[in-house]
mmCIF file of C-alpha atoms and ligand atoms in Angstrom:
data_model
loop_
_atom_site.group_PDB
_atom_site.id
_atom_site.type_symbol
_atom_site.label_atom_id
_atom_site.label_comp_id
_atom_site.label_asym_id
_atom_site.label_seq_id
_atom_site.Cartn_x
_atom_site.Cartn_y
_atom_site.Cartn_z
ATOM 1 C CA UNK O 76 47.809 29.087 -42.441
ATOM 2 C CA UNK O 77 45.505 26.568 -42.351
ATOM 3 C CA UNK O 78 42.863 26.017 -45.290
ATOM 4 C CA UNK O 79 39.538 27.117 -42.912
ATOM 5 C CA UNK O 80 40.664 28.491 -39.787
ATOM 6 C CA UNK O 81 38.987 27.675 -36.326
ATOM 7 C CA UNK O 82 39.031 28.702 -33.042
ATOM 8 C CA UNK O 83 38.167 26.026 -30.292
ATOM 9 C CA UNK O 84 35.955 27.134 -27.704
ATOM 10 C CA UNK O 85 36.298 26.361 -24.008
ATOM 11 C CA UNK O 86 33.219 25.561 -21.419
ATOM 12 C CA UNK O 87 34.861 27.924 -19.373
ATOM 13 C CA UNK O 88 34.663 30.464 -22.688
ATOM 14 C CA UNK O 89 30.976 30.152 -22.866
ATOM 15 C CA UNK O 90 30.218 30.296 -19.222
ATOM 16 C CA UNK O 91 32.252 34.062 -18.783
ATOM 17 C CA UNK O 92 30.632 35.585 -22.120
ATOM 18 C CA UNK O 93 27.275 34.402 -21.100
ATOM 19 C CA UNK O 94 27.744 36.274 -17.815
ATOM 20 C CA UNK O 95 29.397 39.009 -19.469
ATOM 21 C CA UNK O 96 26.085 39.300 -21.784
ATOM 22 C CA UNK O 97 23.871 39.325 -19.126
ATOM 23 C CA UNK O 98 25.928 42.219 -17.578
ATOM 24 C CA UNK O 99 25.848 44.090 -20.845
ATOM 25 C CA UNK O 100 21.893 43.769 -20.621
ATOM 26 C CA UNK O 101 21.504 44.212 -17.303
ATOM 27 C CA UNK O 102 23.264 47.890 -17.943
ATOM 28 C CA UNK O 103 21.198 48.773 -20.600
ATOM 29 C CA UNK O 104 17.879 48.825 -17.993
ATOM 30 C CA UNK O 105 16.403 47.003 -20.827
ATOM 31 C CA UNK O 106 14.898 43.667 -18.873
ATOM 32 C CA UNK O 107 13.606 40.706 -21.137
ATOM 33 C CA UNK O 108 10.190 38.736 -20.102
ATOM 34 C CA UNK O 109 11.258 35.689 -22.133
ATOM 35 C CA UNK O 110 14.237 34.421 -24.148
ATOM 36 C CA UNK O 111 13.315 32.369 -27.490
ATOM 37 C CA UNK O 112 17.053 30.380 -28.169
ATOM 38 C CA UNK O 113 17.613 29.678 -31.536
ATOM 39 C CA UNK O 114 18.026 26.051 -32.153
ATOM 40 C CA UNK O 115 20.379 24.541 -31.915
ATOM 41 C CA UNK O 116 22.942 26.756 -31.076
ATOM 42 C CA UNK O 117 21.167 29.334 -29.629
ATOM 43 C CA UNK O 118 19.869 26.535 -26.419
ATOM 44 C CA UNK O 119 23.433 26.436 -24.130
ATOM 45 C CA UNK O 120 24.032 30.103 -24.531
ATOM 46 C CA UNK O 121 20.087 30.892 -23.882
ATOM 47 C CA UNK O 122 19.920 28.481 -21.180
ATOM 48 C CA UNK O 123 22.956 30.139 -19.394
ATOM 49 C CA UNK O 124 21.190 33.849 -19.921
ATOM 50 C CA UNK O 125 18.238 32.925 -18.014
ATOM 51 C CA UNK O 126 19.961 31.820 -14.911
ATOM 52 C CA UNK O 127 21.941 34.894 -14.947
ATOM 53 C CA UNK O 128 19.588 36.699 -15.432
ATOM 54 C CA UNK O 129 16.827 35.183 -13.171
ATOM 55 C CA UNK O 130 14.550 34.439 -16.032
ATOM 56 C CA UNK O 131 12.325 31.127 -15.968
ATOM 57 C CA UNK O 132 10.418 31.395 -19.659
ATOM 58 C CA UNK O 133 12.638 30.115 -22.563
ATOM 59 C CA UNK O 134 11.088 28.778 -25.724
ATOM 60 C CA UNK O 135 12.961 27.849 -28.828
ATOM 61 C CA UNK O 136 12.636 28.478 -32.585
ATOM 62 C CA UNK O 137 14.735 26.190 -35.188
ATOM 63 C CA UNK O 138 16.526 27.796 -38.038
ATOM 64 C CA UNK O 139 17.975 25.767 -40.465
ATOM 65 C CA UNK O 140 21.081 26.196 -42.630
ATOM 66 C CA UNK O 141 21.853 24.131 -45.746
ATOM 67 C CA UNK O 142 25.114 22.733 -45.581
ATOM 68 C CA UNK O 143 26.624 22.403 -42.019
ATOM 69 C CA UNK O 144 29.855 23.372 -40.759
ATOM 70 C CA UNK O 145 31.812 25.754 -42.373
ATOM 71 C CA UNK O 146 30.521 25.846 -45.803
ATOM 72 C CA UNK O 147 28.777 28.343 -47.752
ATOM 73 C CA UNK O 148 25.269 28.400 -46.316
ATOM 74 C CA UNK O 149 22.586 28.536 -48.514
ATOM 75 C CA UNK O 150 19.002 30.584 -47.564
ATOM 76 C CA UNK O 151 18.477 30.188 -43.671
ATOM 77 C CA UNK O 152 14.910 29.262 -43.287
ATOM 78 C CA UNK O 153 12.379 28.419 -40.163
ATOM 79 C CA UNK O 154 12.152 24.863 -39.451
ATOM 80 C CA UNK O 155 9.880 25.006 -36.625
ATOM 81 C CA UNK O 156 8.396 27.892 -35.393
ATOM 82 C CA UNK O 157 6.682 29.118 -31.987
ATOM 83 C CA UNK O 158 3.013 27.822 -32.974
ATOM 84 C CA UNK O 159 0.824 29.828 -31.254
ATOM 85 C CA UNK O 160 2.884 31.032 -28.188
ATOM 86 C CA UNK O 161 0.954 34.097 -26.483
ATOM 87 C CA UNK O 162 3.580 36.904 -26.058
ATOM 88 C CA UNK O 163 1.565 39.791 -26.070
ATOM 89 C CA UNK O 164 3.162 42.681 -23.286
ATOM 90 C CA UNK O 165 6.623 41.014 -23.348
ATOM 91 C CA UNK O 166 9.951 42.058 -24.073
ATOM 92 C CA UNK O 167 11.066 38.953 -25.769
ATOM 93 C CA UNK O 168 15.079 38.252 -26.127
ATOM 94 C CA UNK O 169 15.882 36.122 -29.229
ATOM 95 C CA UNK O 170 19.251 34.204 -28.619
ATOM 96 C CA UNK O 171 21.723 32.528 -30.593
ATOM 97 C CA UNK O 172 25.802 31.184 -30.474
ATOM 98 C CA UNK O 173 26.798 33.081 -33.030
ATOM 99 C CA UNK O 174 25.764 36.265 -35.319
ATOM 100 C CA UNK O 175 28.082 35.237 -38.601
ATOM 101 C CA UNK O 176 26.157 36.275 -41.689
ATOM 102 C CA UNK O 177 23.070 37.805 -39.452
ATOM 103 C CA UNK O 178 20.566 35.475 -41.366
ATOM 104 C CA UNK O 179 19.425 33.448 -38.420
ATOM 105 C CA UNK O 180 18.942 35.900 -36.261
ATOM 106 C CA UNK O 181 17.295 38.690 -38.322
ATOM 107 C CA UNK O 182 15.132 35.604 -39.503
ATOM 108 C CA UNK O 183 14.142 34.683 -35.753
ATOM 109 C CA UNK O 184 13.464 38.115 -34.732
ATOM 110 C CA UNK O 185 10.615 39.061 -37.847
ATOM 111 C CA UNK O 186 9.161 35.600 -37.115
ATOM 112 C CA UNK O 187 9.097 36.022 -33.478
ATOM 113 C CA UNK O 188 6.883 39.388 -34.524
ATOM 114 C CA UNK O 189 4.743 38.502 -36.589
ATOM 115 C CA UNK O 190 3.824 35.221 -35.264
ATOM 116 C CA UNK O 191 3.200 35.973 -31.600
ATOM 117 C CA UNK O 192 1.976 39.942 -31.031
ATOM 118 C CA UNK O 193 5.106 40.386 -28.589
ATOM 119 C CA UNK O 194 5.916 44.229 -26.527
ATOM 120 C CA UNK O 195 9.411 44.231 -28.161
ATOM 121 C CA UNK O 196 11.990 41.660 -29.721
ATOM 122 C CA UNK O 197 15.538 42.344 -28.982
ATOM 123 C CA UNK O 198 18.454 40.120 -30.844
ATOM 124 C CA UNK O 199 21.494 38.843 -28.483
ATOM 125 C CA UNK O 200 24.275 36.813 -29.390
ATOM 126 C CA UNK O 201 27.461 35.272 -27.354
ATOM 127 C CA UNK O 202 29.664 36.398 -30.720
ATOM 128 C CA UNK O 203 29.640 38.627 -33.546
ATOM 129 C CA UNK O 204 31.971 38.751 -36.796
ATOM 130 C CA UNK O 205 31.652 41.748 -37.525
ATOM 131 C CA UNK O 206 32.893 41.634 -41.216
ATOM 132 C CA UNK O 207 31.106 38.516 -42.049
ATOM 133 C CA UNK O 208 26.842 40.345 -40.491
ATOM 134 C CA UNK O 209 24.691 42.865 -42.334
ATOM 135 C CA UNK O 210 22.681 42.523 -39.084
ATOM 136 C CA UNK O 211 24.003 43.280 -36.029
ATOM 137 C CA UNK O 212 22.364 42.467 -32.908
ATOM 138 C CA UNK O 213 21.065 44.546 -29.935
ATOM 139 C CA UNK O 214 23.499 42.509 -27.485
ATOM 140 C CA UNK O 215 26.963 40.636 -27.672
ATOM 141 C CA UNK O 216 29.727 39.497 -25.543
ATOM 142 C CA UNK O 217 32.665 39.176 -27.939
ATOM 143 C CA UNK O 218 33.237 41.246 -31.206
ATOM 144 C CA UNK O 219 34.908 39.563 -34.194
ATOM 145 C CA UNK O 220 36.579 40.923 -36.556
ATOM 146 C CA UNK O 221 37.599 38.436 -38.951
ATOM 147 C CA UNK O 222 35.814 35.216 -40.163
ATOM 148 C CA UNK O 223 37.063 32.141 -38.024
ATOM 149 C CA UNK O 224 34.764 28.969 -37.456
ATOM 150 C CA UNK O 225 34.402 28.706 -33.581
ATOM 151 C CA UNK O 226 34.324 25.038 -32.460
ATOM 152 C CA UNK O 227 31.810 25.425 -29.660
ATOM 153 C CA UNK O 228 31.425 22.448 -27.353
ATOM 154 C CA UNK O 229 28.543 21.385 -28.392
ATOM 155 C CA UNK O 230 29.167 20.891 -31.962
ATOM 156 C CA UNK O 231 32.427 18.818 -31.508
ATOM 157 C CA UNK O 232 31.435 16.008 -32.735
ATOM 158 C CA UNK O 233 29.601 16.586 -35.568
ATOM 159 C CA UNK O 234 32.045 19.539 -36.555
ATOM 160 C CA UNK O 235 34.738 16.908 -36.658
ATOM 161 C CA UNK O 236 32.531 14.633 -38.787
ATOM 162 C CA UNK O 237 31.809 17.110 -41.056
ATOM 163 C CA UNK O 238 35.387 18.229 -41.445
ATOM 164 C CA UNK O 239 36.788 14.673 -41.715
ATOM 165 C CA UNK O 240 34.056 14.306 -44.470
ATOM 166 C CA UNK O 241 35.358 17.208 -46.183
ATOM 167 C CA UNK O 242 38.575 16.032 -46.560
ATOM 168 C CA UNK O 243 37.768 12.679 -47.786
ATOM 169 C CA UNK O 244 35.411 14.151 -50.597
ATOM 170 C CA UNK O 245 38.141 17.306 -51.730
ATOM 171 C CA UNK O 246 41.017 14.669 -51.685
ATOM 172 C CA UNK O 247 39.816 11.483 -53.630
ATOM 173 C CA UNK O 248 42.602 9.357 -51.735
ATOM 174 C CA UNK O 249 41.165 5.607 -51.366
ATOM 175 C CA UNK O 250 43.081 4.996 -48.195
ATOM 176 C CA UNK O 251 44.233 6.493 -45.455
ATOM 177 C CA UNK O 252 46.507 5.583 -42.343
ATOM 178 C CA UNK O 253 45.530 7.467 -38.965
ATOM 179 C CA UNK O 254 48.598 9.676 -39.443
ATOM 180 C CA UNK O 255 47.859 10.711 -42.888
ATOM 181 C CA UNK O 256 44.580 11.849 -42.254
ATOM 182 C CA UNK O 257 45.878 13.385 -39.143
ATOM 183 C CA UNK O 258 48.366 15.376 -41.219
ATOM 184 C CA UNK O 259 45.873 16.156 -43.704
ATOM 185 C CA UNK O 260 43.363 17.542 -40.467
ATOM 186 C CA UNK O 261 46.125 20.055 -39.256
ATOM 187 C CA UNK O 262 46.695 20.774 -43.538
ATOM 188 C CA UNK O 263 42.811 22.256 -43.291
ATOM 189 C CA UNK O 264 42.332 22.902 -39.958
ATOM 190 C CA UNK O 265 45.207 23.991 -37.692
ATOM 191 C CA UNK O 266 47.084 22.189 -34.869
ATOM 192 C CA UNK O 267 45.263 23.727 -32.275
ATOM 193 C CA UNK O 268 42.048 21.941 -33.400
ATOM 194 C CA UNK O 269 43.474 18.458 -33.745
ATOM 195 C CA UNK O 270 45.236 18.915 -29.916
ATOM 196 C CA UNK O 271 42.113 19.856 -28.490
ATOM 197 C CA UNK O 272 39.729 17.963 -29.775
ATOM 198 C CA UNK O 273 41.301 14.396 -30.721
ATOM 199 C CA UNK O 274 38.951 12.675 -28.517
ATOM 200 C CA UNK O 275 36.303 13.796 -30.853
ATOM 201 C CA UNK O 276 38.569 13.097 -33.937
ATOM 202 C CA UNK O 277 38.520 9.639 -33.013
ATOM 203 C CA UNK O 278 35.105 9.776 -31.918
ATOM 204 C CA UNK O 279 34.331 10.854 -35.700
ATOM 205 C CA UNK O 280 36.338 8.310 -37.039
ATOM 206 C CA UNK O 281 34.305 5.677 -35.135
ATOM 207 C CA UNK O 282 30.806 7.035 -36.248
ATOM 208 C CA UNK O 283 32.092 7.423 -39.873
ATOM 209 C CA UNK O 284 33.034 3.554 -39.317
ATOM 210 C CA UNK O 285 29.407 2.902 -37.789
ATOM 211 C CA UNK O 286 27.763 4.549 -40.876
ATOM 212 C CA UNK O 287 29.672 2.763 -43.560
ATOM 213 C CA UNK O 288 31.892 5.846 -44.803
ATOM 214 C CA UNK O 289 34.933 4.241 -43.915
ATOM 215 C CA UNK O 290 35.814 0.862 -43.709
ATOM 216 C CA UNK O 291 38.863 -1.014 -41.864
ATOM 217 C CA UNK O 292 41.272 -2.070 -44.280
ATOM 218 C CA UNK O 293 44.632 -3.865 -43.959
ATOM 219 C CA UNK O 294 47.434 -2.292 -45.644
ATOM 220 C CA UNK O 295 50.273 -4.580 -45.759
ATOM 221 C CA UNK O 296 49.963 -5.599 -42.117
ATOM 222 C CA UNK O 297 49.260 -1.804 -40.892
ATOM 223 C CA UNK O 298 45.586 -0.904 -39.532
ATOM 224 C CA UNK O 299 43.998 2.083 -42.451
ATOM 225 C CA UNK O 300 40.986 3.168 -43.655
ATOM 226 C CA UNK O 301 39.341 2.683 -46.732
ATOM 227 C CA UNK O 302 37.137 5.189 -47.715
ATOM 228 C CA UNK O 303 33.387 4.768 -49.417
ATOM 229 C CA UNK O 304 31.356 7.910 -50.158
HETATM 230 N N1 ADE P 124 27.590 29.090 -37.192
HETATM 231 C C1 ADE P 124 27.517 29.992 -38.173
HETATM 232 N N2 ADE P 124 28.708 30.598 -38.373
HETATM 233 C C2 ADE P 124 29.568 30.062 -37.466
HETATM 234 C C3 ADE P 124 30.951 30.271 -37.174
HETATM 235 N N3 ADE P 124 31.671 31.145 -37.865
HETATM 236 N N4 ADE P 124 31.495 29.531 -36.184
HETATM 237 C C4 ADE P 124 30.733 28.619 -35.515
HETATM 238 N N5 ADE P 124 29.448 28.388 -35.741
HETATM 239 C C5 ADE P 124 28.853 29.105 -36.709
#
């Protein structure tokens, strides 16, 4: 087993549960006037919603989380908000990738009501872990029941940063050739992330090159990395 498991998620993944959420909606007769995504990984799923479910109004709220990927998250708080957005008579649908600890969403939803006088707020989500929430929301695709961190597609890259960085902070190992590092990835990770997604391993490598964290260094005549955090 690897050291954080994680799931990779397909386009094709998102595009079916999105369309499977707007079926589960749809059935409950419950019709939103406007969806408020939850930045940023509330906007692809919301986006999705509204054109299956033929809605044109979708505003955004940020929630932030303190650290990133796969790390204990501290308090969630509202980064920006909705200003003064006039929702008084609507249903209002607030959206996000993921329910995983319930913070974001439960967050969204109270600030959603208090801010802008709405009809109703309902919570929707394209996953839910259902061991990991103390809030579950009104509408979901997929039920989880154990904690895995999904690789969506639009987090690939900075997923992969993050998790590269990880390693090179736990393991305190100056330098590293490609295929130790990409033994050590499938070590924390899995294989399945590393198959999938070595594009944006590479990718991560460069931008982690770009930003001075690791710097080409010749090892006897072989290509490695040095590391500097
Ligand atoms: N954001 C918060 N929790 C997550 C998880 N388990 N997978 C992907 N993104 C997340």
């Amino acid at each position: 087993m690897p050291r954080i498991p994680v799931k990779v998620v397909e386009w094709s993944d998102v595009v079916a549960w999105a369309k499977r959420l707007a079926e589960v909606i749809k059935a409950s007769g419950w019709r939103p006037d406007v969806v408020v995504a939850i930045a940023r990984g509330g906007y692809v799923p919301a986006r999705l919603l509204c054109d299956f479910l033929g809605i044109s109004d979708l505003l955004s709220i940020q929630v932030v989380h303190w650290p990133g990927a796969a790390q204990v998250a501290e308090k969630a708080y509202i980064k920006y908000g909705l200003g003064q957005a006039d929702l008084a008579g609507k249903n209002v649908l607030v959206m996000d990738d993921i329910v995983d600890t319930g913070d974001s969403v439960l967050l969204a939803k109270e600030a959603v009501e208090k801010c802008c006088s709405p009809k109703a707020v309902k919570t929707a989500a394209l996953q839910v872990i259902t061991s990991a929430t103390k809030f579950m929301p009104d509408y979901y695709a997929v039920e989880v029941k154990e904690w895995y961190w999904y690789q969506y597609p639009w987090t690939a890259l900075e997923d992969m940063e993050s998790f590269i960085l990880r390693i090179l902070r736990e393991e305190k190992r100056p330098l590293w050739s490609l295929d130790d590092l990409s033994a050590k990835f499938v070590e924390y990770y899995g294989e399945e992330l590393l198959e999938k997604r070595y594009t944006y391993f590479r990718l991560a490598l460069e931008r982690l090159k770009e930003n001075g964290l690791l710097k080409p260094h010749d090892c006897g005549g072989v290509q490695c990395l040095k590391q500097n955090l």
